[in-house]
Short mmCIF file of C-alpha atoms and ligand atoms in Angstrom, two decimals:
data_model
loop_
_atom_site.label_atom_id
_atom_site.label_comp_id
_atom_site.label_asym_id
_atom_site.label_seq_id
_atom_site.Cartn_x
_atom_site.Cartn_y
_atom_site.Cartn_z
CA UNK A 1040 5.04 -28.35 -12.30
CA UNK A 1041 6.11 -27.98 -16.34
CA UNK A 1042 9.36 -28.50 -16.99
CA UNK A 1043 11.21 -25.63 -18.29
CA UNK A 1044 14.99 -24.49 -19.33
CA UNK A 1045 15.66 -21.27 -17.80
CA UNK A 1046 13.91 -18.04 -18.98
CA UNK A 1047 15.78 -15.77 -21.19
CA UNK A 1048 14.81 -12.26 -21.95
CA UNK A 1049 16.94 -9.79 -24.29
CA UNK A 1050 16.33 -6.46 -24.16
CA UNK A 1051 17.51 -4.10 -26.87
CA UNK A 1052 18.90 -0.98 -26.04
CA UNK A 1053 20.63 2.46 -26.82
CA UNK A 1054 20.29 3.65 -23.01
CA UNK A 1055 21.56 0.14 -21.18
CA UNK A 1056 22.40 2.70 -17.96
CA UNK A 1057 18.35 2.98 -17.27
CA UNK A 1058 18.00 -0.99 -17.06
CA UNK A 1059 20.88 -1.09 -14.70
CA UNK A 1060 19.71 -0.93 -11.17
CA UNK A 1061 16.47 -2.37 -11.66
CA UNK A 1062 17.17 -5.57 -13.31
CA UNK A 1063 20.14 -6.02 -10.39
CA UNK A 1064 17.95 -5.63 -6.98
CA UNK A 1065 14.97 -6.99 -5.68
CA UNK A 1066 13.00 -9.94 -6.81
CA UNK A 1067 14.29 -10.00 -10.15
CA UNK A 1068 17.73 -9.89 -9.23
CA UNK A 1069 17.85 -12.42 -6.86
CA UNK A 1070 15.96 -13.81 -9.41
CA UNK A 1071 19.11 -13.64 -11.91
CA UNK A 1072 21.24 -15.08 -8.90
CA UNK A 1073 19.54 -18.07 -8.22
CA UNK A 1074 19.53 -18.82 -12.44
CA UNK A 1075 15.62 -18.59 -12.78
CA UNK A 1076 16.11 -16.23 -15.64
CA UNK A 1077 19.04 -14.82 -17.82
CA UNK A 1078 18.49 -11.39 -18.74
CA UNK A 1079 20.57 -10.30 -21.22
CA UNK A 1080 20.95 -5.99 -22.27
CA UNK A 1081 22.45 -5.37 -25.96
CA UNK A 1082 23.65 -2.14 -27.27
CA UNK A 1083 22.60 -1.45 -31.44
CA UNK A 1084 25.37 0.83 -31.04
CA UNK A 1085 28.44 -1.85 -31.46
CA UNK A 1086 26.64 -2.04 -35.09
CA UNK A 1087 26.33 2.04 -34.96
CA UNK A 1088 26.97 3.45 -38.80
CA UNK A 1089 29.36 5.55 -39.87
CA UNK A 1090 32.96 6.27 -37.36
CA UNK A 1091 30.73 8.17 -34.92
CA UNK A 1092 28.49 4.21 -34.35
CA UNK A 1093 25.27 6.29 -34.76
CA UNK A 1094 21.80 4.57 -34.16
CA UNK A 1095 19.57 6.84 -34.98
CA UNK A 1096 18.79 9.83 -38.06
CA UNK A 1097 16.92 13.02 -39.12
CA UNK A 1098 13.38 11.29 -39.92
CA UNK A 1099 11.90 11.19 -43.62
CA UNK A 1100 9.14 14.08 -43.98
CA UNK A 1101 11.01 15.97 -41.97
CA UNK A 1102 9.29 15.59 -38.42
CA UNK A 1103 11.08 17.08 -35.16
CA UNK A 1104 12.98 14.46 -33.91
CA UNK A 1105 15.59 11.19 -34.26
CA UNK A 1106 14.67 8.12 -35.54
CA UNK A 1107 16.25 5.01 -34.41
CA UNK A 1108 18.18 3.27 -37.78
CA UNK A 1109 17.35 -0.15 -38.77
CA UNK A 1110 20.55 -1.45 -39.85
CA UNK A 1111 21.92 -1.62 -36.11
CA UNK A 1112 18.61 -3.21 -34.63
CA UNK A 1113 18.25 -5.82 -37.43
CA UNK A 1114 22.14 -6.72 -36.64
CA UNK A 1115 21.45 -7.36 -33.00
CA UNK A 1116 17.98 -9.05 -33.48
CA UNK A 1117 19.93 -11.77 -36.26
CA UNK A 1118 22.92 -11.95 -34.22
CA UNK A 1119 20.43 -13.10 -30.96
CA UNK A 1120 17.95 -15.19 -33.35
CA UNK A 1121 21.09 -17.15 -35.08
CA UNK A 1122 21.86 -18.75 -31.13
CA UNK A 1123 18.17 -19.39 -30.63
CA UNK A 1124 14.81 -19.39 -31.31
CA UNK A 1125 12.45 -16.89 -29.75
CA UNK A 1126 8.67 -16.84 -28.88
CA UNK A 1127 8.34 -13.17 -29.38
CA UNK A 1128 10.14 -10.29 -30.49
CA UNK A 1129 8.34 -7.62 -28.52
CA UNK A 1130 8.30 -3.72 -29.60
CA UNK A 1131 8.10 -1.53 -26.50
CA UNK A 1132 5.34 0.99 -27.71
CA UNK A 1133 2.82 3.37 -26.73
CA UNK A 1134 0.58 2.14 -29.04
CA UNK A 1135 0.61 -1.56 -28.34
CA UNK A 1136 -1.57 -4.08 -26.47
CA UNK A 1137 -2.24 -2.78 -23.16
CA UNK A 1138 0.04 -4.60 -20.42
CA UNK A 1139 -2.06 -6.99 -18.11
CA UNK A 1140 -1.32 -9.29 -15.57
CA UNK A 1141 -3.01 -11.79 -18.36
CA UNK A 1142 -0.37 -10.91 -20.46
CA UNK A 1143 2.50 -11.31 -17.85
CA UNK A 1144 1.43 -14.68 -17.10
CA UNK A 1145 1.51 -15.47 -20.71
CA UNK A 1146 4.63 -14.33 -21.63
CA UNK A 1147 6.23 -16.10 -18.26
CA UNK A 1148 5.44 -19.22 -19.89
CA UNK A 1149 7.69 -18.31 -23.09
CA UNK A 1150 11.58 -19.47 -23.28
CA UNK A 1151 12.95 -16.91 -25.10
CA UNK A 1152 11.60 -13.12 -25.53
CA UNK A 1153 13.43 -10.32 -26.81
CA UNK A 1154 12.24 -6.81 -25.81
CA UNK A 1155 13.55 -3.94 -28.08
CA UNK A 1156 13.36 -0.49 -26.47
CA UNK A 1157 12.65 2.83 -28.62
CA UNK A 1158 14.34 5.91 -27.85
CA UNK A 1159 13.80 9.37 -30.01
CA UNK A 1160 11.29 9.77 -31.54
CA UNK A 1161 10.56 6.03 -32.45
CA UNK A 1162 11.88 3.24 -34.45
CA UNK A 1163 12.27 2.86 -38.51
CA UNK A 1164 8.81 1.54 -38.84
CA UNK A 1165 9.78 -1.07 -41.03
CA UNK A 1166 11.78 -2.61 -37.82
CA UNK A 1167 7.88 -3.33 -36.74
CA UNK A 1168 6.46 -4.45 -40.06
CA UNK A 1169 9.12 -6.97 -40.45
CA UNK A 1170 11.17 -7.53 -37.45
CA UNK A 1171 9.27 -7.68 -34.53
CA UNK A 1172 6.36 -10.43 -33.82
CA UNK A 1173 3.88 -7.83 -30.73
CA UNK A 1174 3.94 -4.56 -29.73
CA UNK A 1175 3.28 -4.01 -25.81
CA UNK A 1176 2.45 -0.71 -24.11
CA UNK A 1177 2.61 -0.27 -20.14
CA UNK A 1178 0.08 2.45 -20.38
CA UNK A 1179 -1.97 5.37 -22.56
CA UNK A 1180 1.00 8.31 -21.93
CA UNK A 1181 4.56 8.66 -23.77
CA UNK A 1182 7.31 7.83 -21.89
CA UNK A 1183 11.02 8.97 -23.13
CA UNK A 1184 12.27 5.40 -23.99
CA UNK A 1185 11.49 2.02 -23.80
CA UNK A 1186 13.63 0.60 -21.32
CA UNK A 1187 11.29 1.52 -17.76
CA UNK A 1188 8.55 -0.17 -20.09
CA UNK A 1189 10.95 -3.22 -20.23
CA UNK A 1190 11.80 -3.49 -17.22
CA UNK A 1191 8.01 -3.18 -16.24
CA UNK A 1192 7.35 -6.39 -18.10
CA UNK A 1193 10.59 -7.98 -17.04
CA UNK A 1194 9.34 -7.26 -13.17
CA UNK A 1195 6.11 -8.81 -13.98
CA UNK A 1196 6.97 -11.60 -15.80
CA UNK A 1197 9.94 -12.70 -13.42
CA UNK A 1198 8.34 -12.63 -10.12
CA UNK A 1199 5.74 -15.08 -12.11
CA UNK A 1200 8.77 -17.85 -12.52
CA UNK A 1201 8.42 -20.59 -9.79
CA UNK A 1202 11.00 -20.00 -6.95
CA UNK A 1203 10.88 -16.20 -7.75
CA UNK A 1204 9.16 -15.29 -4.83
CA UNK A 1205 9.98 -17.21 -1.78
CA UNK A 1206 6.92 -17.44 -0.80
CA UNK A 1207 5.41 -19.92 -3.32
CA UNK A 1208 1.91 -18.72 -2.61
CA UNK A 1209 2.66 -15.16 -2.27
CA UNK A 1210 2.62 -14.46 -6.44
CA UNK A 1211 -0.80 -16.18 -6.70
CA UNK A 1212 -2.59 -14.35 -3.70
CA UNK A 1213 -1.60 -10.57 -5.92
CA UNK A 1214 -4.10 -8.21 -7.45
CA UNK A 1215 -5.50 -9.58 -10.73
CA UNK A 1216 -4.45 -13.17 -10.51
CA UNK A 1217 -8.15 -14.25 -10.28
CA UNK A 1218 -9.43 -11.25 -11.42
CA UNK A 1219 -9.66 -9.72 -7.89
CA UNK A 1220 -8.09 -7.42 -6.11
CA UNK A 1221 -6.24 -8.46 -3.04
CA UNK A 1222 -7.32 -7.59 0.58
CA UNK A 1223 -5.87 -5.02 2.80
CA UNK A 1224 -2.75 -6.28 4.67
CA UNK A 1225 -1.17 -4.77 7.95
CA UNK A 1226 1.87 -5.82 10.39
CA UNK A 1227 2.78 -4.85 13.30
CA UNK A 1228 2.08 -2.97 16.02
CA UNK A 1229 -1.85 -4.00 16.64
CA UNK A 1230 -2.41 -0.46 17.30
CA UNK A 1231 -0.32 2.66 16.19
CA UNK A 1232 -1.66 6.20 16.69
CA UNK A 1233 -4.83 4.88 17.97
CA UNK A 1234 -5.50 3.35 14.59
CA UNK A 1235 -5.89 -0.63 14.91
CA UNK A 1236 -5.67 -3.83 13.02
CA UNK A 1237 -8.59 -5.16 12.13
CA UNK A 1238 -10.25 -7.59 15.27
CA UNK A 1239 -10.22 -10.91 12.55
CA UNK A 1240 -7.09 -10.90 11.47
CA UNK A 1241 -5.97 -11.44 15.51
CA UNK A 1242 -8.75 -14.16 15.82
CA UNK A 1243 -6.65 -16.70 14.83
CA UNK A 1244 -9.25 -18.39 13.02
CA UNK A 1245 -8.20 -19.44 9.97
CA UNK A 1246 -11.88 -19.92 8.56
CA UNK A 1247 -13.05 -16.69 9.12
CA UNK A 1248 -9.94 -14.72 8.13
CA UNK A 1249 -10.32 -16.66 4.57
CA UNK A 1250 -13.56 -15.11 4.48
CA UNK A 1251 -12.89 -11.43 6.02
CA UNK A 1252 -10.24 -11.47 2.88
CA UNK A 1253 -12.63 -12.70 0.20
CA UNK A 1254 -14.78 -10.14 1.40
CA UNK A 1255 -12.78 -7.59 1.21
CA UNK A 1256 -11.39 -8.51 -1.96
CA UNK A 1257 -14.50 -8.82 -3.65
CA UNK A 1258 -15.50 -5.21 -2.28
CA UNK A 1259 -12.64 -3.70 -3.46
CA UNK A 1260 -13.01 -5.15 -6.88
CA UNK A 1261 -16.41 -3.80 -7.13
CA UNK A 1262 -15.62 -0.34 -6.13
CA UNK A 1263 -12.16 -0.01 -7.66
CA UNK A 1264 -12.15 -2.41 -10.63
CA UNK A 1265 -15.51 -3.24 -11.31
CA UNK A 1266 -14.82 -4.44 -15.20
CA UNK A 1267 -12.97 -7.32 -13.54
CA UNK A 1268 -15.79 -9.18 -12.39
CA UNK A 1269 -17.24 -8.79 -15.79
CA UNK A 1270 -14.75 -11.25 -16.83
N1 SAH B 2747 6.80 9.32 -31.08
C1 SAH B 2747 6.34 8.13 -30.48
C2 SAH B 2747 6.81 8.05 -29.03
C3 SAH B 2747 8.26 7.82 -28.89
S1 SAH B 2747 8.70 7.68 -27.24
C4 SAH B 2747 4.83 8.12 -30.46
O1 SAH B 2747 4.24 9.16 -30.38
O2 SAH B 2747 4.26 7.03 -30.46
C5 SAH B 2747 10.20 6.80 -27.35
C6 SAH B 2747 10.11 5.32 -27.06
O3 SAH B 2747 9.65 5.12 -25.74
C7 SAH B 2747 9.19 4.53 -27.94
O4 SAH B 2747 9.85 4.16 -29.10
C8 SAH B 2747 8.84 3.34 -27.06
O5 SAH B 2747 9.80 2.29 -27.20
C9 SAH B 2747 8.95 3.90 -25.66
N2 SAH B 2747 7.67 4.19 -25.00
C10 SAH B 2747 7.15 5.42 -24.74
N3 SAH B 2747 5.98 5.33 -24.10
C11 SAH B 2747 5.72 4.01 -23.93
C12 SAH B 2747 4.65 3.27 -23.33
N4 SAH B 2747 3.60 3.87 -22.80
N5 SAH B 2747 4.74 1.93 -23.33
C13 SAH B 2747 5.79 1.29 -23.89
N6 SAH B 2747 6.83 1.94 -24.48
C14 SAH B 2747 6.81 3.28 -24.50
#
């Protein structure tokens, strides 16, 4: 396996409360425990303007709505690039590259990412002409901040890291890693209700469960994700 210093990921935010609990449980925060990943919150507000530490402004034209300052943003994104260097500096935004599981596995591979969460009604737009290096949406709707976006693409990215997921093999065998879907899966009891397990999964044949799941998988790829197989 590569060799690698442990992940970092910085998110940027005004609302650090929403990134709380799920960046603490779960995968990813066993993930933290174990030192796969440092995940790091910051607050623009520390460089807030003015006595009241604002972050955001009345917008220029005069649209309904705050606009997130640049001054505070720029402060915590120089502050965070003076320590290191970073691979991206990633804009949470509707209007950015699609999220993928291509994209997860990319960014998994990166040492240091910085995700910078909008709130309001957006961000100075000159904090994305000259500040930030991609823009990354989880999805065609507007959500009321970026920080459930970021920790979207923190979830994705950090059950990617080796030793993430105890089960080595169990990250690899998900939806979309080759493109396919994944099979049905069931536990116990056999039967519940009158509604059973499927017969091959019991046989204890290795060979032929292998191929009930490809099966399966490919099915459900071609009646639930068809563009997939395009690829
Ligand atoms: N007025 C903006 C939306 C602002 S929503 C527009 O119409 O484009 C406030 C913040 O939420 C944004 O700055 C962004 O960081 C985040 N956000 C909202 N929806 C998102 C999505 N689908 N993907 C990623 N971030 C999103």
């Amino acid at each position: 396996m590569r060799y690698k210093l442990t992940m970092r990921i910085d998110i940027i935010s005004v609302v650090p409360e929403l990134l709380e609990s799920p960046l603490a449980h779960s995968i990813v925060g066993r993930a933290r425990k174990k030192g796969l990943v440092e995940i790091h919150v910051h607050n623009p507000r520390k460089y807030g303007i003015g006595p009241r530490h604002n972050v955001d402004d009345y917008s220029y034209g005069g649209d309904a709505g705050m606009v997130m300052m640049i001054e505070p943003v720029y402060k915590v994104i120089e502050e965070l690039k003076a320590e290191r260097d970073y691979d991206e500096i990633i804009y949470m935004s509707p209007d950015g590259e699609v999220l993928s599981q291509g994209i997860a596995n990319e960014l998994s591979m990166m040492q240091n990412i910085i995700l910078l969460c909008g709130h309001y009604k957006g961000i100075d737009h000159r904090i994305r002409e000259h500040l930030i290096t991609r823009e990354i949406s989880i999805g065609d709707y507007v959500l009321s901040g970026g920080e459930i976006p970021a920790a979207v693409v923190t979830d994705a990215i950090v059950r990617l890291i080796p030793g993430a997921i105890t089960d080595e093999t169990s990250a690899l065998s998900d939806c979309y890693q080759d493109n396919l879907l994944s099979a049905p899966v069931y536990t116990r009891p056999v039967e519940f209700n009158g509604w059973k397990v499927p017969d091959v999964l019991l046989s204890g044949n290795p060979v032929l469960i292998q191929k009930w799941q490809d099966e399966q998988a490919l099915e459900r790829t071609k009646r639930l994700r068809p563009h997939l197989l395009d690829k």
